[in-house]
Amino acid sequence: MTGLSEDMEKQARLLSSQLVLGDRLVEVAATRTVLAWKGIKKDKKSSEIISFSKTEHVPLCDIIAAHKNHINAESGRSQKNPKRLHQMHPHAFTVSYVRRTRRRRRWRCGDVTFHCTNQGLCEQWIQVINEQLSLFTNRPRSLLVYINPYGGKRRGERVYEQKVAPLLRRACISADVIVTERANHARDHLISQANLNEYDGVVCVGGDGMFSEILHGLIIRTQTDHRVDRDRPDSELVPCSLRVGIIPAGSTDCICFSTVGASDAVTSALHIIVGDSQPMDVCSVHHRDRFLRYSVSLLGYGFYGDVLTDSERNRRLGPARYDLAGVKTFLSHKHYEGTISFLPAENKGTPRDKLRCRSGCGACQHKSSLKDRKQREMSEKTNLDKDGGHGWRVIHGKFIAINAASMSCACPRSPKGLAPSAHLADGTADLILVRRCSHLDFFRHLLRHTTKDDQFDHSFVEVHRVRKFCFQPRVCGPASADHRSGDPVTSCFGATRPCPATGNQGNGHGRWTCDGEILPHAAIRVSVHGQLIRLFARGIEEEQRQQGGRAPEGPCSPRDLEPS
Ligand SMILES: Nc1ncnc2c1ncn2[C@@H]1O[C@H](COP(=O)(O)OP(=O)(O)OP(=O)(O)O)[C@@H](O)[C@H]1O
Ligand SMILES: CCCCCCCCCCCCC/C=C/[C@@H](O)[C@H](CO)NC(=O)CCCCC
Ligand SMILES: [Ca+2]
């Protein structure tokens, strides 16, 4: 025995044999966690089999599938490969696996083809590998796919057919595909038609707006099935059981970029295939006792609300509409007056710490139990009753922008994001207040979103980590008794009255963008629901150095390595 590696010797081999790889003879072995091989040859003097190359290996959790090859006479024969070697090994199988590239966290599908002496051995290898893969119960078998044909540069259908469908087929994953025919088609289908029991996950081919449809479809369906009243701002929402995969085909693709670390269809498809799971916080947004929308990325008032409002007029420009609207909004340099009240998140770090949310993030590991949450709610209520809002902070001011990000909102435009230290699944959002400042100062602040400099390091910017917040635009006329009472929750909504100038509450104020949609009200109340939804993703991985070898040791967590 040549000894593939010490680690492998410690584990029971499921199968090992001599096979041919290219023009070399290799010893190949499979255990429950790894497939490894090493070049071998016959020692001329002793006639013993000796190894002559380093062990190469692929963790089983990175393998997509093993398939039989249909070989013609010429295939598999390299120039150096003597005809004899090939003739002695006429059967072959290919193992497809996840290959990490050196470039920007992109994953690709790698193939390695082994030739065998006989058909029985070839089939045995395929069976052993695929049997082990079938033990990974986190991998989906059946998916429901929604494609927005008009998202981003209108390439959704092509991207799916050319890049994603072939990989799903290779991994033996079935997919029912719906190409949407109108806005909200996917949302409505999920709410009232889809038979969700048939699927292990939902795939969204499109941008953040399309993802938002699917998010709404799944959350609304889940709450309806569990008879949860969505209109009550304090309802405890039930987490969705199906995971969502995002194949980026939009303009910003911020949710994909922030959860996968790349905006790339093949990378996303591979995260779906290996069955990754990334929980994600969701904000619920209410106006008085009426549910408005859910948000996972940016709730933005003022600057971003205006950018989005303006960009909607130029949808035909595709992704460039945001640049045009961004410049116009920046030049208009508006500010808005209002009161923001928020409940700070305790013991959850700060938005300016340097603890970035990365794959396996410690801050996102802890999911508070129902008991914890009930206790927190009780103490919030008691504090409110006791002294009219203890724990809540209230800030009145003139703001150029108010942004709430429950994740970093990293995207190709801003690789560290609007809130670089926000966490995907810690049950909090980072609330960024940009007060009225000079044009030049605001430009400096914006510019820092694209560099390594700290965009919060300005006297006119403050940032808080929060569980809940309310916003009340400046009230026309004298402040109401509720507002003066200091009870932030009541004052958020009690003080709203029609503006005499317009006769309409909301008009004349700024607007909120909620993951790219414009909200119909400026006075809103927001709660973060920790880990309400899960994606086929694993968060952004630390960049790794490749160390030679066919597939570098991936960051498979022990959970991934052990078949369940
Ligand atoms: N068939 C369709 N026809 C018209 N609109 C659609 C259709 N399907 C989905 N939509 C809507 O298109 C909007 C934009 O889609 P999407 O998010 O995919 O692209 P985007 O806006 O270019 O990207 P991003 O949201 O990342 O900026 C979504 O709000 C969605 O509701
Ligand atoms: C002087 C240079 C200034 C550069 C400033 C760059 C700052 C970029 C921060 C981008 C944050 C995007 C957050 C994502 C929000 C999405 O839910 C939403 C829907 O797709 N997209 C936008 O709001 C689109 C937002 C587009 C903003 C331009
Ligand atoms: Ca969060």
XYZ file of C-alpha atoms in Angstrom, residues 223-432:
210
model
C -47.797 33.329 7.954
C -51.138 32.548 6.295
C -50.579 28.801 6.750
C -49.812 29.429 10.444
C -52.614 31.984 10.933
C -50.242 34.789 11.927
C -51.671 38.306 11.623
C -49.172 40.248 9.467
C -50.828 43.571 10.176
C -49.887 43.476 13.846
C -46.420 45.035 14.147
C -45.679 42.904 17.225
C -46.656 39.539 15.675
C -44.058 36.814 16.090
C -43.448 35.688 12.495
C -42.933 31.998 11.626
C -39.685 31.263 9.741
C -40.023 29.966 6.178
C -39.026 26.359 5.718
C -37.887 26.510 2.072
C -34.488 27.941 1.237
C -34.066 30.429 -1.602
C -31.263 30.421 -4.165
C -30.450 33.637 -6.021
C -29.093 33.487 -9.548
C -28.044 37.113 -10.047
C -29.568 38.692 -13.142
C -30.523 42.154 -11.923
C -29.024 45.625 -11.721
C -27.635 45.788 -8.167
C -27.755 42.148 -7.000
C -26.885 43.325 -3.526
C -28.531 40.408 -1.702
C -26.661 37.827 -3.759
C -23.342 39.675 -3.413
C -23.737 40.126 0.356
C -24.622 36.490 0.998
C -22.395 34.669 -1.502
C -19.531 37.141 -1.922
C -19.868 37.256 -5.711
C -22.399 38.203 -8.280
C -21.987 35.216 -10.533
C -24.583 32.728 -11.811
C -22.339 29.630 -11.764
C -21.135 30.339 -8.211
C -24.724 30.724 -7.017
C -25.823 27.529 -8.793
C -23.026 25.588 -7.090
C -24.026 26.917 -3.660
C -27.538 25.627 -4.364
C -26.257 22.222 -5.474
C -24.092 21.635 -2.390
C -27.075 22.612 -0.239
C -25.623 25.578 1.622
C -27.792 27.315 4.167
C -27.491 30.931 5.299
C -30.131 32.362 7.621
C -31.077 35.973 7.087
C -32.805 38.716 9.087
C -35.944 40.312 7.696
C -37.385 43.716 8.671
C -41.147 44.110 8.753
C -42.395 47.581 7.889
C -45.747 48.883 9.127
C -47.641 52.124 8.854
C -49.858 52.399 11.919
C -51.499 48.984 12.156
C -51.058 48.157 8.509
C -48.393 45.925 7.076
C -46.482 47.589 4.222
C -43.517 45.407 3.179
C -40.602 43.243 4.230
C -36.988 44.244 3.694
C -33.684 42.387 3.828
C -31.296 44.958 2.406
C -31.812 48.725 2.365
C -34.601 50.760 3.873
C -33.548 54.222 2.772
C -35.211 57.597 3.349
C -34.125 60.837 1.716
C -31.185 60.316 -0.627
C -31.753 56.654 -1.579
C -35.524 57.089 -1.621
C -35.077 59.920 -4.107
C -32.565 57.939 -6.203
C -34.987 55.052 -6.473
C -37.980 57.280 -7.223
C -36.086 58.993 -10.016
C -34.548 55.784 -11.379
C -37.966 54.153 -11.801
C -38.743 56.763 -14.478
C -35.801 55.470 -16.512
C -36.193 51.713 -16.159
C -35.499 51.299 -19.873
C -31.885 52.354 -19.242
C -31.263 49.156 -17.259
C -28.570 49.293 -14.540
C -27.365 52.728 -15.779
C -30.615 54.260 -14.468
C -29.173 54.237 -10.949
C -26.072 56.209 -12.008
C -28.137 58.871 -13.725
C -30.584 59.131 -10.820
C -27.681 59.130 -8.360
C -26.043 62.129 -10.004
C -29.347 64.040 -10.291
C -30.287 63.363 -6.678
C -26.832 64.288 -5.466
C -26.998 67.620 -7.313
C -30.425 68.421 -5.847
C -28.926 68.083 -2.332
C -32.220 67.852 -0.434
C -32.687 67.263 3.250
C -35.721 66.173 5.249
C -36.817 66.888 8.768
C -38.240 64.304 11.078
C -37.990 62.272 14.252
C -36.345 58.897 14.411
C -36.894 56.715 17.480
C -35.046 53.450 17.908
C -34.508 50.614 20.319
C -30.751 49.961 20.518
C -29.635 46.337 20.312
C -27.736 45.406 23.450
C -24.696 43.122 23.456
C -24.674 42.882 19.697
C -21.475 44.731 18.827
C -21.483 48.104 17.108
C -21.822 49.215 13.491
C -18.293 50.603 13.652
C -16.527 47.587 15.061
C -14.319 45.775 12.617
C -16.030 42.411 13.034
C -17.141 41.672 9.513
C -19.904 39.110 8.971
C -18.173 36.199 7.264
C -18.982 32.562 6.589
C -19.663 30.830 9.932
C -19.930 34.245 11.669
C -20.033 33.909 15.466
C -22.401 36.862 15.892
C -24.970 35.129 13.673
C -24.735 31.676 15.292
C -27.054 32.396 18.163
C -30.717 32.291 17.287
C -32.690 33.631 20.212
C -35.263 31.176 21.477
C -38.954 31.977 21.615
C -38.548 32.283 25.412
C -35.716 34.852 25.017
C -37.768 36.851 22.570
C -40.882 36.819 24.762
C -38.794 37.955 27.746
C -37.288 40.771 25.706
C -40.734 41.866 24.498
C -42.027 41.845 28.080
C -39.158 43.948 29.377
C -39.546 46.398 26.478
C -43.263 46.723 27.296
C -42.609 47.137 31.036
C -39.997 49.793 30.391
C -42.355 51.661 28.110
C -45.197 51.543 30.655
C -42.889 52.520 33.485
C -41.226 55.642 32.185
C -42.676 56.309 28.800
C -39.985 54.906 26.581
C -36.951 53.903 28.584
C -34.588 52.028 26.322
C -35.793 53.877 23.237
C -33.808 56.800 21.949
C -35.371 59.692 20.121
C -33.534 61.962 17.695
C -35.063 64.892 15.942
C -33.195 66.511 13.086
C -32.713 67.436 9.469
C -31.363 64.509 7.508
C -29.977 64.057 4.005
C -30.359 60.320 4.393
C -31.645 57.789 6.893
C -30.594 54.254 6.001
C -31.400 51.024 7.784
C -29.443 47.987 6.618
C -30.080 44.577 8.127
C -27.084 43.253 6.163
C -23.948 44.935 4.809
C -25.590 45.714 1.420
C -22.289 44.964 -0.270
C -22.595 45.051 -4.033
C -20.236 45.532 -6.965
C -20.746 49.336 -6.648
C -19.674 49.244 -3.016
C -17.836 46.015 -2.144
C -17.830 46.664 1.612
C -21.420 47.953 1.502
C -23.517 50.635 3.114
C -23.118 49.056 6.548
C -19.817 47.130 6.398
C -20.157 45.547 9.858
C -23.851 44.671 9.725
C -24.604 40.977 10.190
C -26.758 38.792 8.010
C -28.490 36.921 10.795
C -27.972 38.596 14.202
C -31.515 39.984 14.581
C -30.422 43.621 14.267
C -30.098 46.368 11.669
C -27.590 49.199 11.408
C -29.323 52.581 11.364
C -27.279 55.274 9.619
